[in-house]
Amino acid sequence: MAVALKEDYQRALDEQKKEVRELVMAGLEQIKEGKTEDFHAVCDRLGKKYKK
């Protein structure tokens, strides 16, 4: 039972990491396109999304 919970937790953690990486890459793309002025704005949006 504990092993299954640990695997579920690890899967959820890996999925969250993947989502954060995708959001960071999208933010960098927005910077290149001139839609966002700096990387700090991207990080602030991510922080607000994941802080609870």
Short mmCIF file of N, CA and C in Angstrom, two decimals:
data_model
loop_
_atom_site.label_atom_id
_atom_site.label_comp_id
_atom_site.label_asym_id
_atom_site.label_seq_id
_atom_site.Cartn_x
_atom_site.Cartn_y
_atom_site.Cartn_z
N MET A 1 0.82 -1.20 0.00
CA MET A 1 0.00 0.00 0.00
C MET A 1 0.86 1.26 0.00
N ALA A 2 1.89 1.29 0.86
CA ALA A 2 2.76 2.46 0.95
C ALA A 2 3.51 2.68 -0.36
N VAL A 3 3.89 1.59 -1.01
CA VAL A 3 4.61 1.70 -2.29
C VAL A 3 3.71 2.33 -3.34
N ALA A 4 2.45 1.93 -3.36
CA ALA A 4 1.50 2.48 -4.33
C ALA A 4 1.29 3.97 -4.10
N LEU A 5 1.19 4.38 -2.84
CA LEU A 5 1.03 5.80 -2.54
C LEU A 5 2.26 6.59 -2.95
N LYS A 6 3.43 6.02 -2.69
CA LYS A 6 4.68 6.70 -3.07
C LYS A 6 4.76 6.85 -4.59
N GLU A 7 4.35 5.81 -5.33
CA GLU A 7 4.37 5.89 -6.79
C GLU A 7 3.38 6.92 -7.30
N ASP A 8 2.20 6.98 -6.69
CA ASP A 8 1.21 7.99 -7.08
C ASP A 8 1.73 9.39 -6.82
N TYR A 9 2.36 9.58 -5.67
CA TYR A 9 2.93 10.88 -5.32
C TYR A 9 4.01 11.26 -6.32
N GLN A 10 4.89 10.31 -6.64
CA GLN A 10 5.97 10.59 -7.57
C GLN A 10 5.42 10.93 -8.95
N ARG A 11 4.39 10.22 -9.38
CA ARG A 11 3.77 10.50 -10.68
C ARG A 11 3.19 11.91 -10.71
N ALA A 12 2.50 12.28 -9.63
CA ALA A 12 1.91 13.62 -9.55
C ALA A 12 3.00 14.69 -9.54
N LEU A 13 4.07 14.44 -8.80
CA LEU A 13 5.18 15.38 -8.74
C LEU A 13 5.84 15.54 -10.11
N ASP A 14 6.05 14.43 -10.79
CA ASP A 14 6.65 14.48 -12.13
C ASP A 14 5.76 15.25 -13.10
N GLU A 15 4.46 15.06 -13.01
CA GLU A 15 3.52 15.76 -13.88
C GLU A 15 3.55 17.27 -13.61
N GLN A 16 3.64 17.63 -12.33
CA GLN A 16 3.72 19.05 -11.98
C GLN A 16 5.00 19.67 -12.51
N LYS A 17 6.10 18.96 -12.38
CA LYS A 17 7.38 19.47 -12.89
C LYS A 17 7.31 19.68 -14.40
N LYS A 18 6.69 18.73 -15.09
CA LYS A 18 6.55 18.84 -16.54
C LYS A 18 5.71 20.07 -16.91
N GLU A 19 4.62 20.27 -16.16
CA GLU A 19 3.76 21.42 -16.44
C GLU A 19 4.50 22.74 -16.20
N VAL A 20 5.28 22.80 -15.13
CA VAL A 20 6.04 24.02 -14.83
C VAL A 20 7.06 24.28 -15.94
N ARG A 21 7.75 23.24 -16.38
CA ARG A 21 8.72 23.42 -17.48
C ARG A 21 8.04 23.95 -18.73
N GLU A 22 6.88 23.40 -19.05
CA GLU A 22 6.15 23.85 -20.24
C GLU A 22 5.72 25.31 -20.10
N LEU A 23 5.30 25.70 -18.89
CA LEU A 23 4.90 27.09 -18.67
C LEU A 23 6.09 28.04 -18.76
N VAL A 24 7.23 27.61 -18.25
CA VAL A 24 8.44 28.44 -18.35
C VAL A 24 8.85 28.61 -19.80
N MET A 25 8.81 27.52 -20.55
CA MET A 25 9.16 27.61 -21.97
C MET A 25 8.18 28.50 -22.71
N ALA A 26 6.90 28.42 -22.38
CA ALA A 26 5.91 29.31 -23.01
C ALA A 26 6.19 30.76 -22.64
N GLY A 27 6.59 31.00 -21.40
CA GLY A 27 6.93 32.35 -20.97
C GLY A 27 8.13 32.89 -21.72
N LEU A 28 9.13 32.05 -21.92
CA LEU A 28 10.30 32.48 -22.68
C LEU A 28 9.93 32.81 -24.13
N GLU A 29 9.02 32.03 -24.67
CA GLU A 29 8.55 32.30 -26.03
C GLU A 29 7.82 33.64 -26.09
N GLN A 30 7.03 33.93 -25.06
CA GLN A 30 6.33 35.22 -25.00
C GLN A 30 7.32 36.37 -24.94
N ILE A 31 8.41 36.17 -24.22
CA ILE A 31 9.44 37.22 -24.15
C ILE A 31 10.03 37.45 -25.54
N LYS A 32 10.33 36.36 -26.24
CA LYS A 32 10.89 36.49 -27.59
C LYS A 32 9.94 37.22 -28.52
N GLU A 33 8.64 36.98 -28.35
CA GLU A 33 7.63 37.60 -29.21
C GLU A 33 7.30 39.03 -28.78
N GLY A 34 7.84 39.46 -27.63
CA GLY A 34 7.59 40.81 -27.15
C GLY A 34 6.28 40.95 -26.38
N LYS A 35 5.64 39.84 -26.03
CA LYS A 35 4.38 39.90 -25.32
C LYS A 35 4.58 40.08 -23.81
N THR A 36 5.73 39.69 -23.32
CA THR A 36 6.07 39.85 -21.91
C THR A 36 7.42 40.54 -21.85
N GLU A 37 7.55 41.50 -20.95
CA GLU A 37 8.77 42.29 -20.92
C GLU A 37 9.94 41.58 -20.26
N ASP A 38 9.68 40.79 -19.22
CA ASP A 38 10.80 40.15 -18.56
C ASP A 38 10.41 38.81 -17.95
N PHE A 39 11.41 38.04 -17.62
CA PHE A 39 11.22 36.71 -17.09
C PHE A 39 10.61 36.74 -15.69
N HIS A 40 10.83 37.82 -14.95
CA HIS A 40 10.27 37.94 -13.60
C HIS A 40 8.75 37.92 -13.64
N ALA A 41 8.16 38.51 -14.65
CA ALA A 41 6.70 38.49 -14.78
C ALA A 41 6.21 37.06 -14.97
N VAL A 42 6.93 36.28 -15.74
CA VAL A 42 6.58 34.88 -15.95
C VAL A 42 6.67 34.12 -14.62
N CYS A 43 7.75 34.34 -13.89
CA CYS A 43 7.95 33.66 -12.61
C CYS A 43 6.88 34.08 -11.60
N ASP A 44 6.49 35.33 -11.61
CA ASP A 44 5.44 35.79 -10.71
C ASP A 44 4.12 35.08 -11.00
N ARG A 45 3.79 34.92 -12.27
CA ARG A 45 2.56 34.21 -12.64
C ARG A 45 2.62 32.76 -12.18
N LEU A 46 3.78 32.12 -12.37
CA LEU A 46 3.92 30.74 -11.92
C LEU A 46 3.81 30.63 -10.41
N GLY A 47 4.42 31.57 -9.70
CA GLY A 47 4.36 31.57 -8.25
C GLY A 47 2.95 31.69 -7.75
N LYS A 48 2.18 32.57 -8.36
CA LYS A 48 0.78 32.75 -7.94
C LYS A 48 -0.04 31.49 -8.22
N LYS A 49 0.28 30.82 -9.30
CA LYS A 49 -0.47 29.62 -9.66
C LYS A 49 -0.20 28.47 -8.68
N TYR A 50 1.05 28.33 -8.24
CA TYR A 50 1.41 27.17 -7.45
C TYR A 50 1.48 27.41 -5.95
N LYS A 51 1.38 28.66 -5.50
CA LYS A 51 1.34 28.94 -4.06
C LYS A 51 -0.06 28.69 -3.56
N LYS A 52 -0.14 27.98 -2.46
CA LYS A 52 -1.47 27.72 -1.88
C LYS A 52 -1.38 27.79 -0.40
#
